[in-house]
XYZ file of C-alpha atoms in Angstrom:
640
model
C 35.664 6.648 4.203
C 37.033 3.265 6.491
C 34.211 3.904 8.675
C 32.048 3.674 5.821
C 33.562 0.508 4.382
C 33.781 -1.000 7.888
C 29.864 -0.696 8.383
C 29.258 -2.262 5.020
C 31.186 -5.255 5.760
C 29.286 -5.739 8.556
C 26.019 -4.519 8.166
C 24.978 -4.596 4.202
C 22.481 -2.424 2.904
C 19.100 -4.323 3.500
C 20.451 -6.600 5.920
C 18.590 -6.221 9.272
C 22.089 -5.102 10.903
C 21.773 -2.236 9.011
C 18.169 -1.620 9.938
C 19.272 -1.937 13.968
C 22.881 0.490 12.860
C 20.637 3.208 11.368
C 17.695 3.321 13.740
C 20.680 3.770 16.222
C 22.091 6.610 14.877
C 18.859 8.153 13.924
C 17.451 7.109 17.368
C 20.763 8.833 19.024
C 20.337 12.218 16.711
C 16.996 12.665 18.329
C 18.675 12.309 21.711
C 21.039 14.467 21.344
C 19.275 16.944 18.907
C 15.957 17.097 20.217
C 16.517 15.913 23.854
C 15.105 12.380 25.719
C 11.977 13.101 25.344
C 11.287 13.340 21.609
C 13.939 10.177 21.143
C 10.946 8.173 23.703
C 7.896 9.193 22.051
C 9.938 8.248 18.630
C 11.009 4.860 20.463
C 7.198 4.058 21.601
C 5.415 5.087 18.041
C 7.913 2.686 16.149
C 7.220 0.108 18.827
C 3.611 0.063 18.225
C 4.612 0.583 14.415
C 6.455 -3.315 14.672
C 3.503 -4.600 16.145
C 0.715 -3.713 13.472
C -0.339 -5.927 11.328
C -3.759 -6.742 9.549
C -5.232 -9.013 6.757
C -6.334 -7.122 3.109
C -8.679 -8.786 0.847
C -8.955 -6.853 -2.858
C -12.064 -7.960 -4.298
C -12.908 -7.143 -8.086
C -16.101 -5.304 -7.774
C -14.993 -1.957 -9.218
C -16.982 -2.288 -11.955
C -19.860 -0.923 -10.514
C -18.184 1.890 -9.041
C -18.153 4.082 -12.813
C -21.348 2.534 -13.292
C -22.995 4.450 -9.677
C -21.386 7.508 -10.547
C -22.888 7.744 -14.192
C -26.118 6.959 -12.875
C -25.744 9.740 -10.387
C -24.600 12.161 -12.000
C -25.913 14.660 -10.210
C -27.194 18.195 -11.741
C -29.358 21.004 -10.052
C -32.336 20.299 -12.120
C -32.324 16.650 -12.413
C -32.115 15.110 -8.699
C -34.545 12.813 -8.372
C -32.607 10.144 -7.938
C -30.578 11.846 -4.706
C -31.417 11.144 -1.105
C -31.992 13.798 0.854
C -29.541 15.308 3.674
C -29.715 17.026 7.147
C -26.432 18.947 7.825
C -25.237 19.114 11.322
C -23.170 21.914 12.888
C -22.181 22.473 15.977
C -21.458 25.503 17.538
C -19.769 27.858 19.961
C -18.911 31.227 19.433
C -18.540 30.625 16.177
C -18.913 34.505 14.553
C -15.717 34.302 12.344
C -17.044 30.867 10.509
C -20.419 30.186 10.728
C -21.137 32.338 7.995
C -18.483 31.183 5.233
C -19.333 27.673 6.176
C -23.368 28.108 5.566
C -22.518 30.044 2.358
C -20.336 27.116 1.022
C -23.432 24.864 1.670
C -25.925 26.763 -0.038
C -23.110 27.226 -3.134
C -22.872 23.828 -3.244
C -23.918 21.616 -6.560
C -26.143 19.447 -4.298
C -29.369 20.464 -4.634
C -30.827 23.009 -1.862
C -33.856 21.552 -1.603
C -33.095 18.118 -0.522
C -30.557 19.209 2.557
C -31.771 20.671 5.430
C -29.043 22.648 8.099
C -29.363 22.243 11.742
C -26.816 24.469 13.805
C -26.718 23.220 17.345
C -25.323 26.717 19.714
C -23.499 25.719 22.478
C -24.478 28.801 24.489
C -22.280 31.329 22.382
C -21.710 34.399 23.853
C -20.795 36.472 20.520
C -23.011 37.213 17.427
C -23.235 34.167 16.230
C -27.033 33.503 17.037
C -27.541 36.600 15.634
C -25.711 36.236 12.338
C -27.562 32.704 12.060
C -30.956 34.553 12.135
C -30.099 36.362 9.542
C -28.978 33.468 7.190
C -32.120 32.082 8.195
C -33.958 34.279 6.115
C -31.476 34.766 3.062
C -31.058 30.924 2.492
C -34.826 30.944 2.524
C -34.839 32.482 -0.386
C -32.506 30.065 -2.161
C -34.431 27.096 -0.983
C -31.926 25.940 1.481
C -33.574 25.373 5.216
C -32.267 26.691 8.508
C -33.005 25.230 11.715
C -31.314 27.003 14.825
C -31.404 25.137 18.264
C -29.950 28.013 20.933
C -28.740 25.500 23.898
C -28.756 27.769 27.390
C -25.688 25.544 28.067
C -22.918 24.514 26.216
C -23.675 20.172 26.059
C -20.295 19.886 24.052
C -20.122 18.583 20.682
C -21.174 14.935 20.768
C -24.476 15.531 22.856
C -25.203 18.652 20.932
C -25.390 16.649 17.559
C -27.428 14.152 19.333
C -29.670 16.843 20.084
C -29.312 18.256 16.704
C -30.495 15.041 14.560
C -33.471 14.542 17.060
C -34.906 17.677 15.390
C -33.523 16.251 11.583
C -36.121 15.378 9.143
C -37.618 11.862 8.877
C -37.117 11.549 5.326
C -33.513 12.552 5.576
C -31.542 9.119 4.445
C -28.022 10.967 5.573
C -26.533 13.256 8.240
C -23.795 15.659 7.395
C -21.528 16.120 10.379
C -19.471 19.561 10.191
C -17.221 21.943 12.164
C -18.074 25.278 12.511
C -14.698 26.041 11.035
C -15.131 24.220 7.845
C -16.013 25.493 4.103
C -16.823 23.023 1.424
C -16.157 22.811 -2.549
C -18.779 23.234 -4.607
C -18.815 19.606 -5.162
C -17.525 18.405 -1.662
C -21.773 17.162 -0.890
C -21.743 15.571 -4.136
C -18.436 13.383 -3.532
C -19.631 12.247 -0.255
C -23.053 11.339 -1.505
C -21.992 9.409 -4.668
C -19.276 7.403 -2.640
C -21.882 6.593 -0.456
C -24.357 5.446 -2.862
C -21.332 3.430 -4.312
C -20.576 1.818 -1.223
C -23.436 1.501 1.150
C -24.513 -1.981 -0.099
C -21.016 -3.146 0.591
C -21.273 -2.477 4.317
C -19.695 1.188 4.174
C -22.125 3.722 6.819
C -19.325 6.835 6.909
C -17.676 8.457 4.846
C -15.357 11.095 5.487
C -13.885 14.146 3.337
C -10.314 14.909 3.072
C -9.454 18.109 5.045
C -7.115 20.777 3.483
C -4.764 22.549 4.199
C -3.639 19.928 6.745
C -4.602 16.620 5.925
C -5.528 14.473 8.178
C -2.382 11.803 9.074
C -3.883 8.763 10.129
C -3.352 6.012 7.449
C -5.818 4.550 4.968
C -6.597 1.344 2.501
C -4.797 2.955 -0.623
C -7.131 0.252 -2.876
C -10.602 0.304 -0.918
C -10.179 3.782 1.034
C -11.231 1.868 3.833
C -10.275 3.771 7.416
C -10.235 2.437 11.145
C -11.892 5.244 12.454
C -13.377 8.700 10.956
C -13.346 12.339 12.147
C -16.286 14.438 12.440
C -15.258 17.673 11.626
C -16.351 16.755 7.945
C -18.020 13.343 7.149
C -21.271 12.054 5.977
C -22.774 9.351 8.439
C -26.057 6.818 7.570
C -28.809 8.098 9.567
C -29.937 4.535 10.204
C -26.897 3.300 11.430
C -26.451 6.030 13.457
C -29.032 5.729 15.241
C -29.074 2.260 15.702
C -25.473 2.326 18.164
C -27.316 5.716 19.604
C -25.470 8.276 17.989
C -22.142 9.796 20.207
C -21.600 8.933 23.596
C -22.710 11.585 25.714
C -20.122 11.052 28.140
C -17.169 12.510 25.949
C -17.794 16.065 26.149
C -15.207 17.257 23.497
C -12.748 14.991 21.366
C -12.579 11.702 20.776
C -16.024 11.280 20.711
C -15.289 10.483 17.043
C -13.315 7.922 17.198
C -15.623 6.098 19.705
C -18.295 6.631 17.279
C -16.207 4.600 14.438
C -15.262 2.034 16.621
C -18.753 1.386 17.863
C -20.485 0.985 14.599
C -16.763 -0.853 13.558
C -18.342 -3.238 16.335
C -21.836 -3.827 14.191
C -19.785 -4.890 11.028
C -20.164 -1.226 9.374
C -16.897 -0.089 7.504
C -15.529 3.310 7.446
C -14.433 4.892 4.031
C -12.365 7.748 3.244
C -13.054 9.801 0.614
C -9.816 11.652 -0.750
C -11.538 13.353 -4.087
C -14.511 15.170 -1.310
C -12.521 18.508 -0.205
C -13.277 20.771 3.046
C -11.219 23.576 3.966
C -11.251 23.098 7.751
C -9.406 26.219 9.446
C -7.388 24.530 11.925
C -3.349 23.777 12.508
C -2.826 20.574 13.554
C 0.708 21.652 15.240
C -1.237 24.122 17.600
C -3.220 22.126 20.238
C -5.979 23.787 22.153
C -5.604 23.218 26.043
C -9.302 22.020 26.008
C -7.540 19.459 23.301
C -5.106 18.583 25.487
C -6.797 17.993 29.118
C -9.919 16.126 27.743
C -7.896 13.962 25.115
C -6.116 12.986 28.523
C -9.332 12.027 30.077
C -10.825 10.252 27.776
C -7.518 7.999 26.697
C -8.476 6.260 30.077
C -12.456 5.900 29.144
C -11.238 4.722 25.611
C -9.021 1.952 26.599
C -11.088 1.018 29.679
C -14.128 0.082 27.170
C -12.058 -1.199 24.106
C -8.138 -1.889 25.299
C -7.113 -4.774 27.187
C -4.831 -4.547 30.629
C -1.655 -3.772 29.159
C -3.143 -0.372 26.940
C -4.950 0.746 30.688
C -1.404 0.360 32.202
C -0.014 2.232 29.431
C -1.726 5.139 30.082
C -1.870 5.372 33.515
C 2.395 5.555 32.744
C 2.091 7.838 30.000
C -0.240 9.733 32.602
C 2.346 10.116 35.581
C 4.921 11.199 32.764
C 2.914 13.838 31.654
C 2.047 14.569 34.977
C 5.872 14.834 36.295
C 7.229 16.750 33.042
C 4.143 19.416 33.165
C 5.939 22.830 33.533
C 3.152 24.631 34.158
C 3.159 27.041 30.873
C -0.886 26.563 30.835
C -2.484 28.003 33.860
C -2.684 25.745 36.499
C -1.647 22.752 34.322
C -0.587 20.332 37.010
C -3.654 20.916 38.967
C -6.056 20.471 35.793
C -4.337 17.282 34.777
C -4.740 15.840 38.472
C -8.551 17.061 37.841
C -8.508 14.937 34.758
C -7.020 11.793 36.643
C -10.472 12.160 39.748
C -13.145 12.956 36.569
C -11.646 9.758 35.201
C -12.760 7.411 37.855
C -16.374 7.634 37.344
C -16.037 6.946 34.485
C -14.760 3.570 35.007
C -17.798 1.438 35.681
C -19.884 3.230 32.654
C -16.752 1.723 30.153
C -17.384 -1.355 31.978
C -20.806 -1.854 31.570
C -20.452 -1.291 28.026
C -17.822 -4.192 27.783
C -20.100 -6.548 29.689
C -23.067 -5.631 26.689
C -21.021 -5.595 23.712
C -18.213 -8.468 25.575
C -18.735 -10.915 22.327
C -18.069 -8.499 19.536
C -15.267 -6.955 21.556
C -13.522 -10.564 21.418
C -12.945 -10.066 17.831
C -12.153 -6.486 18.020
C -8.730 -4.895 18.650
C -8.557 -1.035 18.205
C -5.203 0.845 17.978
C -3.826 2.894 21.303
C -0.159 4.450 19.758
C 0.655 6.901 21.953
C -1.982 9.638 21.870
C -3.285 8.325 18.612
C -5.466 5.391 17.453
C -3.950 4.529 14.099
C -0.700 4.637 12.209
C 0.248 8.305 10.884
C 1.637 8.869 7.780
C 4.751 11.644 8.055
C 4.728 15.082 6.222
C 0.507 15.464 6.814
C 0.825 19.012 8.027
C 2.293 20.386 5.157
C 0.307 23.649 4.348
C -1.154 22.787 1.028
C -4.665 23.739 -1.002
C -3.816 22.121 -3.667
C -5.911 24.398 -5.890
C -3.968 23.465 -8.765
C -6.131 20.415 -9.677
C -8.891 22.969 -10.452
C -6.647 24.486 -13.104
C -7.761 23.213 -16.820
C -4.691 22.971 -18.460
C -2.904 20.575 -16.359
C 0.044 19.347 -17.353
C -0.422 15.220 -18.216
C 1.147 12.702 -15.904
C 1.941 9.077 -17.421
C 2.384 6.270 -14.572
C 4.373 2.864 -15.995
C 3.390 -0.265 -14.148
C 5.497 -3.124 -14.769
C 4.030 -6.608 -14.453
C 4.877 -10.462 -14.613
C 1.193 -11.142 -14.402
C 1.090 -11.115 -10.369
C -3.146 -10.346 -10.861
C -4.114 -9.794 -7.583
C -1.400 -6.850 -7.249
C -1.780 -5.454 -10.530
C -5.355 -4.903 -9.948
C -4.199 -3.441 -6.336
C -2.140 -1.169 -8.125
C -4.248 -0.063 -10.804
C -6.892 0.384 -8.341
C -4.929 2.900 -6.604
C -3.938 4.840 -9.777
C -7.479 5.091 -10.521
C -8.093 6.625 -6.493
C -5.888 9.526 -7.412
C -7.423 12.816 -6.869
C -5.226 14.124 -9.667
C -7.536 13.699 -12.615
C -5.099 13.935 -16.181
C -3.041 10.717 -15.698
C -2.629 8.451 -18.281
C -1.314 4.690 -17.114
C 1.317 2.413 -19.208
C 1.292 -1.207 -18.274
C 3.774 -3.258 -19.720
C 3.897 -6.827 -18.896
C 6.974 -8.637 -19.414
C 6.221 -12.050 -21.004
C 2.949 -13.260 -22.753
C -0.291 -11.966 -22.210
C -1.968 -12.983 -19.364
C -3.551 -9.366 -17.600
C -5.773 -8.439 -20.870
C -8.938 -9.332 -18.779
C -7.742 -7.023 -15.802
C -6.770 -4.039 -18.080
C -10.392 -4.111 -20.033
C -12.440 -4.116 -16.335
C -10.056 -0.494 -15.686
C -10.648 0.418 -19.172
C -14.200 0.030 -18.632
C -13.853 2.799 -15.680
C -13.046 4.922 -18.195
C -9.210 4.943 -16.791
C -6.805 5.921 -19.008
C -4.616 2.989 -19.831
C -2.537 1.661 -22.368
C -1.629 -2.488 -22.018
C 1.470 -3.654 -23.998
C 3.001 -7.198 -23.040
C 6.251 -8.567 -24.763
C 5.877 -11.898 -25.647
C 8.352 -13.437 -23.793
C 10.409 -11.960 -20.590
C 12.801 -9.351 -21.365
C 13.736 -8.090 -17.781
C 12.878 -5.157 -15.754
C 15.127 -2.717 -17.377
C 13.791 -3.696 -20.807
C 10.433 -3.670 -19.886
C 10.689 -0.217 -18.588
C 12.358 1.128 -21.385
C 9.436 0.028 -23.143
C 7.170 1.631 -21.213
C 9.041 4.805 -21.320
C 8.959 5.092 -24.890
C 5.108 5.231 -25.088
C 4.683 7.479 -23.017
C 2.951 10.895 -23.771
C 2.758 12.891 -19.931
C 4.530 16.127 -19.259
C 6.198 13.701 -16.297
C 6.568 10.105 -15.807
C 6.489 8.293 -12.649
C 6.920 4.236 -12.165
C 4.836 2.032 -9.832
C 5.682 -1.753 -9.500
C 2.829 -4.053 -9.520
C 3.199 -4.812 -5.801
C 3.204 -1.117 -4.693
C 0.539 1.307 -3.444
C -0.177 5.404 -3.833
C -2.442 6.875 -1.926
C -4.629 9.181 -3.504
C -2.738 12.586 -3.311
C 0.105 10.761 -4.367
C 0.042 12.809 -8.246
C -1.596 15.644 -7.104
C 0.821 16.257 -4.535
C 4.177 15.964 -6.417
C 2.716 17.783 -9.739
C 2.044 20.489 -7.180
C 5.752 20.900 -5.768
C 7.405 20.343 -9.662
C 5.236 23.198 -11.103
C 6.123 25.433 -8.624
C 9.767 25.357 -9.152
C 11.425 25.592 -12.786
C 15.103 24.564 -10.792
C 13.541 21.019 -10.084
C 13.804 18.227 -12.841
C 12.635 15.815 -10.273
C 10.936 15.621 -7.053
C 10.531 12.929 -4.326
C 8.469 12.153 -1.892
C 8.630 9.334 1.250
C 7.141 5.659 1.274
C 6.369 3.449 4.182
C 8.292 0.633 3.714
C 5.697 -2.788 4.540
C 6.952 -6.184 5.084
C 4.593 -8.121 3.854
C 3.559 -12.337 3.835
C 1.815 -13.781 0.510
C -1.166 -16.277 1.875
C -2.421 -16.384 -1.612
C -2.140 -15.260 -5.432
C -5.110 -16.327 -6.630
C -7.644 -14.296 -4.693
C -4.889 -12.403 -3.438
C -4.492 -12.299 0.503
C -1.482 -11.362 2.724
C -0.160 -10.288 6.080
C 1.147 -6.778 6.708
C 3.293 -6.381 9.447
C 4.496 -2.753 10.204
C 4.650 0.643 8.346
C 8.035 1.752 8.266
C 9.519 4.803 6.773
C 12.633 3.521 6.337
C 14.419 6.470 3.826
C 13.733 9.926 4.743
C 17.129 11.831 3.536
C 17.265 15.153 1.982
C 18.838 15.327 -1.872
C 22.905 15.242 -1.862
C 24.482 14.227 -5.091
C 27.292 12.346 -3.039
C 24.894 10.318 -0.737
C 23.274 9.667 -3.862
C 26.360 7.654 -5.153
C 26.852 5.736 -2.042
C 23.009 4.324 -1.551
C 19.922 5.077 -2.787
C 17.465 6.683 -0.937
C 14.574 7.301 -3.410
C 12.382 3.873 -4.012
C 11.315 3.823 -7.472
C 7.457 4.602 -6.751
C 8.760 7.855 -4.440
C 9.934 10.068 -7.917
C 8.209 12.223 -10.403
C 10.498 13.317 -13.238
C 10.048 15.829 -16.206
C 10.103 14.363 -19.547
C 12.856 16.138 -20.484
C 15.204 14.255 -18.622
C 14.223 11.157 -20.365
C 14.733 12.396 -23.872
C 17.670 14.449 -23.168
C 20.195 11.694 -21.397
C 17.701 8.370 -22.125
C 16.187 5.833 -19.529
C 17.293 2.379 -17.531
C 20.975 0.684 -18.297
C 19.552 -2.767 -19.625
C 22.973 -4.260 -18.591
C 21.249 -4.559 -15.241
C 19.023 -7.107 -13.484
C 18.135 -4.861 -10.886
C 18.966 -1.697 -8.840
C 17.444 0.292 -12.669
C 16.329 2.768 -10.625
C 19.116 3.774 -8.504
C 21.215 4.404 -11.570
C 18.616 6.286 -13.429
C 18.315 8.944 -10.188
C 22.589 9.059 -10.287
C 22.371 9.885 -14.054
C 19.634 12.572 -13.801
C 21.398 14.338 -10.724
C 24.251 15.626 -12.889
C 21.823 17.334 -14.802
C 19.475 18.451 -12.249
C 19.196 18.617 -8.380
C 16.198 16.710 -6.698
C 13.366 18.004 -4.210
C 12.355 15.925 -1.528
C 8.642 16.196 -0.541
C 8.902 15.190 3.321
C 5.512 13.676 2.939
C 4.404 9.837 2.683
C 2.656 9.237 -0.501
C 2.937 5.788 -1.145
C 3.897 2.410 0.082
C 5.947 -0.752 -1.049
C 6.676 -4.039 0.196
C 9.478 -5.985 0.875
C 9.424 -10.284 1.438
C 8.486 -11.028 5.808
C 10.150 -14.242 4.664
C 13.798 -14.425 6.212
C 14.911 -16.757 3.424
C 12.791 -14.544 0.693
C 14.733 -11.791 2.349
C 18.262 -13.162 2.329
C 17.668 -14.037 -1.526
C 16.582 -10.693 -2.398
C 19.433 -8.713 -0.452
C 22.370 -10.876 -1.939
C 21.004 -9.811 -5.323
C 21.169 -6.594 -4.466
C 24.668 -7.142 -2.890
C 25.636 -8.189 -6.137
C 24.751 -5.477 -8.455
C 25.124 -3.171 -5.923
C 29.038 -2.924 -6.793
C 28.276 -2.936 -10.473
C 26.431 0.221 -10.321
C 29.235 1.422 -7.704
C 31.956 0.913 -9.827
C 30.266 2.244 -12.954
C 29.811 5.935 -11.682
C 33.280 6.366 -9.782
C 34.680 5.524 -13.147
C 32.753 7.721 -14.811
C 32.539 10.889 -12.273
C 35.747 10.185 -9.869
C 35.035 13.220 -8.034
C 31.608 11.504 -6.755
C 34.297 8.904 -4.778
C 34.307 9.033 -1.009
């Protein structure tokens, strides 16, 4: 189309023209599709999104990681060497859960005998004091301890669990914060524990599961699982360092209280960690927000940024307040007069946030938390998708072989590699190919040595990217094949996820998922260290052959595909320099369509540097009209 050809001339693919042009038009599709308000809560999130940035160290000490995990191997009848646990709950009329949840406890592979359970009742007015008394005396007989604390008020949830872990054993090394509404794996204790034991002497002091069906969206370190702050519906906390910031701050009565917990022990040098492999079914939709949900996470946005933000996040919520205010429409009972209630219970609050800057004024220098809206940290899209994910507890499951190219960039590679090696998905098998001589050998034994599945082949001198691929194609032995360049990132649910959405479909040849495009600044190789500046997901377009043609829209990291595609119709056109990947996709959609997975499972970066930037795009310019003009010839009726 001219309009087409016009905007290309203009505003190349790549170019940041084109990335003003299409967050115009996607910007004015939410206006006129979805109405002013959606289109300003979009236009504030990718504000905040442009301003992120942060500095990632990798450091190479991995190898004891295998080595913790053999030595902890933990069994029912050999657990000496385990610490011992109090489990926290909370709750509040809490009849339809609390029994499931205790069940999964005392089903768990952690021994019995070394966790205790202390429920905390918030005053329930159902059976739920009365269903605890009997667990009580049926766990007894399995050697797992109850302790029941019946509140005559309900203290909400961060005071309760204060409560609760006054009454914990001494011996106890860890606490075990859960909701009411969560059941564990058999093994979810035992993940927690040995990531802990990992970790602990590397400054980690929380660790928290990963929640199913709806994971939770807030972004992570792909290569250290390291997390800015931590929810307490299902994580396991160090007693010591809990109790040394003084557990939750009683003043937040319901929500948030957990993210003022990470930040404060953030503030005493303790790192958060994320553990995607420990699983919790935690019955909650993240779509349906509770009232309670809504008024107090209104309340205590002001306490938050009034004891960690700075004068411009305060003013930003007292806007975002009158907003909210002025758009209520009163579908919750009373909801204009509750929110103004929210805006008076604020103000006391005021000079308690203050007098905790004034004691903790020179850590809080160095310290700058996230305020993004409603949220404290970046989200990663497609989160809420309903999945369990049960297949990876299948035993036949199917192999998937992931090709890393290199040119010996070390510091990535072992990024990379690391991040292969964090996938929940456990039957992957990884081809590196490097394309020149050997120079990664070292890196490849320290994986091997994690017992990681991976294959090293280099090539003597450089051959190219398509070559090198090619290469790595043909030894490969997986059911599907994905790629991952050696400056790219998947986070851990990355394989499990897209395994999950191929198997369930016998149409699908190949799925795809979304990436968050990262601009990123090298400081250093050699140890590796670089800027980040802004998660982006720049392509999020549902499969159409003739799009396809015109641009691609699936970065090479983004695609699992079924063997048989490869040894049917062949891999990369070693004619080009670059741009492989966009003509593989065009040559496997005549045989197959695609299924997009509108979830963010991975990440890849792209040069900060202008000049890096104008280099790379005039590359791509170039072969961009090669790989054009190739498939018009060869399928005309693909022309626009």
């Amino acid at each position: 189309m001219k309009w087409h050809s016009f905007i290309e001339k203009i505003a190349p693919i790549g170019t940041r023209r084109r990335e003003w042009y299409d967050l115009g038009i996607k910007g004015l599709r939410i206006l006129v599709n979805e109405g002013f308000k959606s289109f300003w809560k979009n236009f504030l999130t990718y504000i905040h999104n442009e301003k992120f940035s942060k500095i990632n160290n990798f450091v190479n000490n991995q190898w004891f990681f295998e080595q913790v995990f053999k030595q902890y191997s933990v069994k029912k009848n050999n657990s000496e060497s385990m610490p011992k646990i109090s489990v926290i709950i909370v709750s509040f009329n809490s009849e339809d859960t609390i029994k499931d949840l205790i069940n999964s406890i005392a089903s768990s592979s952690y021994p019995n005998r070394l966790m205790e359970v202390i429920v905390v009742d918030n005053d329930s007015k159902d059976r739920t004091l009365h269903i605890l008394s009997e667990l009580k005396s049926k766990m007894a007989d399995v050697g797992l301890k109850i302790k029941v604390i019946a509140n005559k008020k309900n203290y909400g949830f961060g005071k309760a669990v204060n409560l609760g872990i006054k009454h914990s054993d001494n011996s106890s090394e860890y606490l075990l914060l859960l909701n009411s509404d969560c059941r564990l794996y058999p093994d979810t204790i035992q993940k927690l524990v040995l990531a802990a034991m990992f970790s602990r002497h590397m400054g980690y002091c929380l660790w928290e599961a990963r929640q199913l069906p709806f994971e939770h969206p807030k972004i992570y370190n792909p290569v250290t699982l390291e997390t800015s702050w931590a929810s307490a519906a299902a994580c396991l906390v160090c007693k010591e360092a809990f109790e040394e910031i003084g557990g939750f701050d009683e003043n937040i009565f319901l929500y948030l209280e957990d993210v003022d917990l990470s930040w404060r022990l953030r503030l005493r040098d303790y790192k958060l960690m994320y553990v995607p492999s420990a699983r919790v079914v935690h019955l909650t939709n993240p779509k349906n927000v509770k009232p309670s949900q809504y008024y107090n996470t209104v309340l205590y946005q002001f306490y938050l940024r009034y004891k960690y933000g700075d004068i411009a996040d305060i003013f930003d919520w007292y806007l975002k307040y009158f907003y909210i205010l002025k758009k209520s429409t009163n579908k919750l009972h009373r909801e204009k007069l509750k929110l103004f209630g929210q805006f008076i219970r604020h103000v006391p609050l005021i000079p308690k946030a203050m007098l905790f800057r004034v004691k903790t004024r020179k850590n809080l220098k160095s310290f700058k938390p996230k305020f993004i809206n409603y949220d404290f940290e970046v989200h990663r899209v497609g989160a809420d998708l309903n999945i369990h994910y049960d297949t990876i507890l299948s035993k036949n499951l199917p192999k998937v072989s992931i090709i890393v190219r290199t040119v010996g960039r070390k510091g990535f590679l072992s990024e990379a590699l690391m991040s292969i090696k964090n996938q929940t998905y456990p039957n992957i098998e990884t081809i590196v190919v490097e394309d020149g001589p050997s120079t990664v050998k070292p890196i490849i034994f320290k994986f091997k040595k994690l017992d990681m599945d991976v294959k090293y082949y280099y090539l003597s001198r450089r051959h190219g990217r398509t070559f090198a691929g090619n290469f790595g194609l043909s030894k490969c032995s997986g059911d599907y094949i994905m790629f991952l360049d050696e400056d790219d990132l998947l986070y851990a649910d990355c394989a499990e996820t897209m395994v999950h959405f191929i198997t369930k479909s016998s149409k699908y040849k190949l799925v795809y998922s979304l990436a968050f495009e990262v601009p990123t600044e090298v400081i250093s190789e050699e140890p590796l260290e670089y800027v980040e500046y802004g998660y982006r997901v720049v392509y999020n377009e549902d499969f159409d052959r003739r799009v396809l043609l015109h641009h691609n829209y699936i970065p090479i990291q983004c695609a699992l595909f079924d063997r048989m595609l490869y040894d049917k119709f062949g891999g990369f056109d070693e004619t080009l320099e670059v741009l492989e990947d966009w003509d593989l996709w065009i040559k496997y959609s005549n045989y197959t369509d695609f299924l997009k997975i509108p979830k963010v499972l991975s990440l890849y970066r792209v040069p900060r540097d202008e000049h890096k930037k104008y280099e790379r795009q005039r590359k791509f310019d170039e072969w961009y009209w090669v790989v054009r003009a190739k498939w018009e010839k060869l399928a005309p009726e693909y022309r626009r």
